[in-house]
Tab-separated table of C-alpha atoms in Angstrom:
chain	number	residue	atom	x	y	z
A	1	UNK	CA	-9.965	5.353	13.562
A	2	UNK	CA	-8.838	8.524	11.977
A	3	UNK	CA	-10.983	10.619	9.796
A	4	UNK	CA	-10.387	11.197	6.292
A	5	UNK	CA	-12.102	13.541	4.505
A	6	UNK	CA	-10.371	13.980	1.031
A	7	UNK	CA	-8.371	17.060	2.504
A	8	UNK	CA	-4.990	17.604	0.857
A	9	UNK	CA	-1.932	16.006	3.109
A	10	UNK	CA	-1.296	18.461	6.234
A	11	UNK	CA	-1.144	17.662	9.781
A	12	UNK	CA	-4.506	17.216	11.359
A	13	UNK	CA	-3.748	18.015	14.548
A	14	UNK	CA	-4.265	15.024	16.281
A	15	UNK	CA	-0.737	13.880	15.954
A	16	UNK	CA	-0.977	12.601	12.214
A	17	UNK	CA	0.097	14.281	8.968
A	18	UNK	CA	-1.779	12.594	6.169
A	19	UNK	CA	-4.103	13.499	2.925
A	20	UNK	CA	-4.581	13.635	-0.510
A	21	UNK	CA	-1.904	15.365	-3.280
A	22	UNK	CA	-5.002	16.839	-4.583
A	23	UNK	CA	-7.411	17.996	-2.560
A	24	UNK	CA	-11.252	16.517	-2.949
A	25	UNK	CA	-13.070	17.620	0.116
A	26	UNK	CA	-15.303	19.477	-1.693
A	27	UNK	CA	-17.070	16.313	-3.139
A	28	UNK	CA	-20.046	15.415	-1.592
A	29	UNK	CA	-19.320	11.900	-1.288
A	30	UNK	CA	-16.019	12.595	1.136
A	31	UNK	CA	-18.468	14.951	3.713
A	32	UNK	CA	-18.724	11.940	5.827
A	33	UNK	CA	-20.812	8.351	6.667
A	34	UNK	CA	-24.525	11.069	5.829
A	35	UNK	CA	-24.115	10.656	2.220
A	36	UNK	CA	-24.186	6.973	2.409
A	37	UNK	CA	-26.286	6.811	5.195
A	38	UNK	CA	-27.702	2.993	4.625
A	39	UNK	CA	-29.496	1.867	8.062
A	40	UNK	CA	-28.176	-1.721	7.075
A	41	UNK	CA	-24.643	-0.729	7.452
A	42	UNK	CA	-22.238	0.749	10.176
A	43	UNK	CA	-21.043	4.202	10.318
A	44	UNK	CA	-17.604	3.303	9.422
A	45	UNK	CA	-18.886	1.088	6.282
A	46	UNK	CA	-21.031	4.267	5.194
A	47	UNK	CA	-17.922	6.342	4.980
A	48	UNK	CA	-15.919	6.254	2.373
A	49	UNK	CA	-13.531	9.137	0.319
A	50	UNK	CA	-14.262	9.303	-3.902
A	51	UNK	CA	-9.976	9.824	-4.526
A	52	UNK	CA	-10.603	11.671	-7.740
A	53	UNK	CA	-13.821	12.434	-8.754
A	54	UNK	CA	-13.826	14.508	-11.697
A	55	UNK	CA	-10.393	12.881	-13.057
A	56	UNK	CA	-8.565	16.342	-12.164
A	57	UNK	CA	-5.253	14.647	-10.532
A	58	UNK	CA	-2.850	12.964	-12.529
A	59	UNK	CA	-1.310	10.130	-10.060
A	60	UNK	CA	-3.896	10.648	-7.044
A	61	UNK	CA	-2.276	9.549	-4.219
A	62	UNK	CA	-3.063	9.153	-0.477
A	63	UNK	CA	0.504	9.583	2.114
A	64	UNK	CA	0.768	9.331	6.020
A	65	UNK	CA	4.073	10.037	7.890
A	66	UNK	CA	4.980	7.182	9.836
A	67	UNK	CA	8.087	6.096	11.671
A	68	UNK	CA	10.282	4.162	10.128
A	69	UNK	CA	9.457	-0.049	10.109
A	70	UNK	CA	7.830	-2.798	8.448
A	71	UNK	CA	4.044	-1.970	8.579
A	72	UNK	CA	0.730	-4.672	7.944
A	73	UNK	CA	-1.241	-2.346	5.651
A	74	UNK	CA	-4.963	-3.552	4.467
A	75	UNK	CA	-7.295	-1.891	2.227
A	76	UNK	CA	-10.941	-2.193	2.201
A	77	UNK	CA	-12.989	-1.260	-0.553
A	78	UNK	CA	-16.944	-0.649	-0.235
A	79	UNK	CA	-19.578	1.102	-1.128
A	80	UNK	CA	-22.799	0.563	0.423
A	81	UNK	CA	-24.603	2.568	-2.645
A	82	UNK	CA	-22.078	2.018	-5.859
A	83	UNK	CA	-19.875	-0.621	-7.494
A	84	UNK	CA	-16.334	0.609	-6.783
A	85	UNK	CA	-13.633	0.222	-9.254
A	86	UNK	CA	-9.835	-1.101	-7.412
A	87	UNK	CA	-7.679	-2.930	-9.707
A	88	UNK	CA	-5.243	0.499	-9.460
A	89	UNK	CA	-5.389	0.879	-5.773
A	90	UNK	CA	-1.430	0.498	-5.148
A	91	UNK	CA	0.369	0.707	-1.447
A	92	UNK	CA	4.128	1.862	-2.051
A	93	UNK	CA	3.737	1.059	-5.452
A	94	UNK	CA	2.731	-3.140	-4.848
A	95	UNK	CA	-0.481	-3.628	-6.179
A	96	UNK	CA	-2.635	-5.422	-3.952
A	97	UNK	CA	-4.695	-7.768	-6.434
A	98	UNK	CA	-8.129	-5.866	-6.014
A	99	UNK	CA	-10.583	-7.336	-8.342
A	100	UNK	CA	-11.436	-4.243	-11.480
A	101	UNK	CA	-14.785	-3.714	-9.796
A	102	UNK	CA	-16.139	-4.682	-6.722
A	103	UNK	CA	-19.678	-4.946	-6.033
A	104	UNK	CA	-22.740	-5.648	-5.758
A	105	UNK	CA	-23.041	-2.511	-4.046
A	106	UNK	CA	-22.861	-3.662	-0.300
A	107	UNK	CA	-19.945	-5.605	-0.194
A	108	UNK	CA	-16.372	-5.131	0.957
A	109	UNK	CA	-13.137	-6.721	-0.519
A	110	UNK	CA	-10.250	-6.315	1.921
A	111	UNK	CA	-6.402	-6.733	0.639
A	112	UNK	CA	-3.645	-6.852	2.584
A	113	UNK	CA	0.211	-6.694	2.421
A	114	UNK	CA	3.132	-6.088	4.604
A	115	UNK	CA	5.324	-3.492	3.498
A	116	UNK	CA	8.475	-1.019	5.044
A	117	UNK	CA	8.141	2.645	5.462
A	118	UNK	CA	11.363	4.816	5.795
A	119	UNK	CA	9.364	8.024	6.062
A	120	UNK	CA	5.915	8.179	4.455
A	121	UNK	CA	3.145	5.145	3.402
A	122	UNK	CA	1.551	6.025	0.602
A	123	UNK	CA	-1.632	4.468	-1.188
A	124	UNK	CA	-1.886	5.080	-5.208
A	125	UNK	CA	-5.955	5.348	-5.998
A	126	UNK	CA	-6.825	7.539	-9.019
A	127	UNK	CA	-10.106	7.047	-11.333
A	128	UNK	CA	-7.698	7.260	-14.790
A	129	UNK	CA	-5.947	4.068	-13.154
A	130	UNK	CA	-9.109	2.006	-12.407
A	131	UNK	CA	-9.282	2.925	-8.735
A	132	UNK	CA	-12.886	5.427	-7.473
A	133	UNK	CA	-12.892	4.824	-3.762
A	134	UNK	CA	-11.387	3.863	-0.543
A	135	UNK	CA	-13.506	2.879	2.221
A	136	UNK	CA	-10.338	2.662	5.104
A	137	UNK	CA	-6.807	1.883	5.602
A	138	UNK	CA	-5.776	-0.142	8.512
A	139	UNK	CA	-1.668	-0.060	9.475
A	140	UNK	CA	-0.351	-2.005	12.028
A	141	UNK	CA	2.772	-1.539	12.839
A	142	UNK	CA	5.388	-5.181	13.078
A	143	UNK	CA	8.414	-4.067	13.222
A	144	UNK	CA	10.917	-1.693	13.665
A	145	UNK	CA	13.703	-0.359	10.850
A	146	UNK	CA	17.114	-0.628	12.338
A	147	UNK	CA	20.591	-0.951	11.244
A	148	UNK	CA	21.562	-4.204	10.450
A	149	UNK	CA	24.573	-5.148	13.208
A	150	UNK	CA	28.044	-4.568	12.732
A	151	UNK	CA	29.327	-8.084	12.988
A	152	UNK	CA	26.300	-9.357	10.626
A	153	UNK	CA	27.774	-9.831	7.063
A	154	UNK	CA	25.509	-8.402	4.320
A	155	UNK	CA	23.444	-10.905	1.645
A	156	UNK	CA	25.793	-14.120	1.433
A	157	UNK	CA	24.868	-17.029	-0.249
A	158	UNK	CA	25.841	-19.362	2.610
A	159	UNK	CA	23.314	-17.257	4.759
A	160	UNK	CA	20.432	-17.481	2.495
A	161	UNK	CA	20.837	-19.711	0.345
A	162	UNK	CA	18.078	-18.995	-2.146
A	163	UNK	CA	19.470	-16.032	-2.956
A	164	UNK	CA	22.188	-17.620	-4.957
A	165	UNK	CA	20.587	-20.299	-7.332
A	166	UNK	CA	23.642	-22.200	-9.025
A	167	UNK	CA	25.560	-21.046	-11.765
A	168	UNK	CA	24.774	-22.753	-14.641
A	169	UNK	CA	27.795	-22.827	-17.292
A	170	UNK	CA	26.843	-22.049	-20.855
A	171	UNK	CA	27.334	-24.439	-23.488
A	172	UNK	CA	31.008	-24.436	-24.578
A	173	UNK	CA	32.066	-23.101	-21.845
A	174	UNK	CA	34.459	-24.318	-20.318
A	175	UNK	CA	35.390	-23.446	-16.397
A	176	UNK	CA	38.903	-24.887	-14.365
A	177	UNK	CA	38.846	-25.765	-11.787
A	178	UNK	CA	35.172	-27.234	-11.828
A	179	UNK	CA	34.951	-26.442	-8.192
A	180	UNK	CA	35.005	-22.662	-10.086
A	181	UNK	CA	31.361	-22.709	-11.271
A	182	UNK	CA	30.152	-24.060	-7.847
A	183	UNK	CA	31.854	-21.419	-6.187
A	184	UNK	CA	30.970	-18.446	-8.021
A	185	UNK	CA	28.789	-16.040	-6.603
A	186	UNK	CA	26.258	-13.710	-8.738
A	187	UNK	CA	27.502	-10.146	-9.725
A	188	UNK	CA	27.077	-7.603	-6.842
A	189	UNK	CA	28.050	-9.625	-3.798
């Protein structure tokens, strides 16, 4: 695990640039697992980071550099001493279907999604959106970004073929040879 503690992004020095657009280190709830220090729960469910306290940052946002692929990303929200609001908590602008609050305090809702990264991941969580706190942020990492092949035609609809749902003639319309309107492909390809 990497520690977070609500410090703007930078690199940390341990081979990771990551962080906050606005800084929140200074809140006493993102000083690490001793403010939640509940004897019922691990160190790593104690800890948690409060994105935006004081509702100071307009679009609160969490980034990591990563190299470029198709990443497993899942979010866990819980707070061993609060209910935590997470119906805003986005990942590269999906949302991930958080509930608006999660509680009893205690429990932890995980989410999960699979998304591509071209240079940076970045997690949306700000109190004016309905999101308070992150507990962590697991990425795996599935697959690699790579130019498609040469010889490998872009999108066709022969390839996938639920791309291109039929054409469907409007009323009055008419189309010669029929053969036309099975044919035609949607606009862009």
């Amino acid at each position: 695990w990497l520690c977070d503690s609500g410090e703007a992004f930078g690199h940390r020095g341990n081979g990771f640039s990551y962080g906050w657009k606005c800084d929140v280190s200074a809140s006493s709830m993102n000083r690490g697992a001793f403010t939640r220090n509940r004897s019922v729960f691990t160190a790593l469910e104690n800890t948690l980071v409060e994105s935006d306290p004081f509702s100071r940052c307009v679009g609160q946002e969490w980034r990591i550099k990563l190299p470029p692929g198709r990443y497993h990303v899942e979010v866990t929200v819980q707070d061993p001493q609060s209910d935590s609001n997470a119906s805003g908590i986005l990942v590269q602008g999906e949302s991930l279907g958080f509930p608006p609050v999660v509680g009893p305090p205690g429990i932890g809702v995980r989410r999960a999604l699979f998304v591509d990264v071209i240079d940076y991941l970045s997690l949306t969580c700000d109190r004016d959106t309905g999101c308070t706190t992150v507990n962590r942020i697991t990425l795996q990492h599935t697959a690699d970004a790579g130019a498609r092949p040469r010889q490998r035609s872009q999108l066709k609809c022969e390839r996938l073929p639920d791309w291109c749902p039929p054409v469907t003639v409007p009323p009055n319309a008419k189309v010669l040879p029929a053969s036309a309107a099975r044919a035609a492909q949607p606009l862009g390809t």
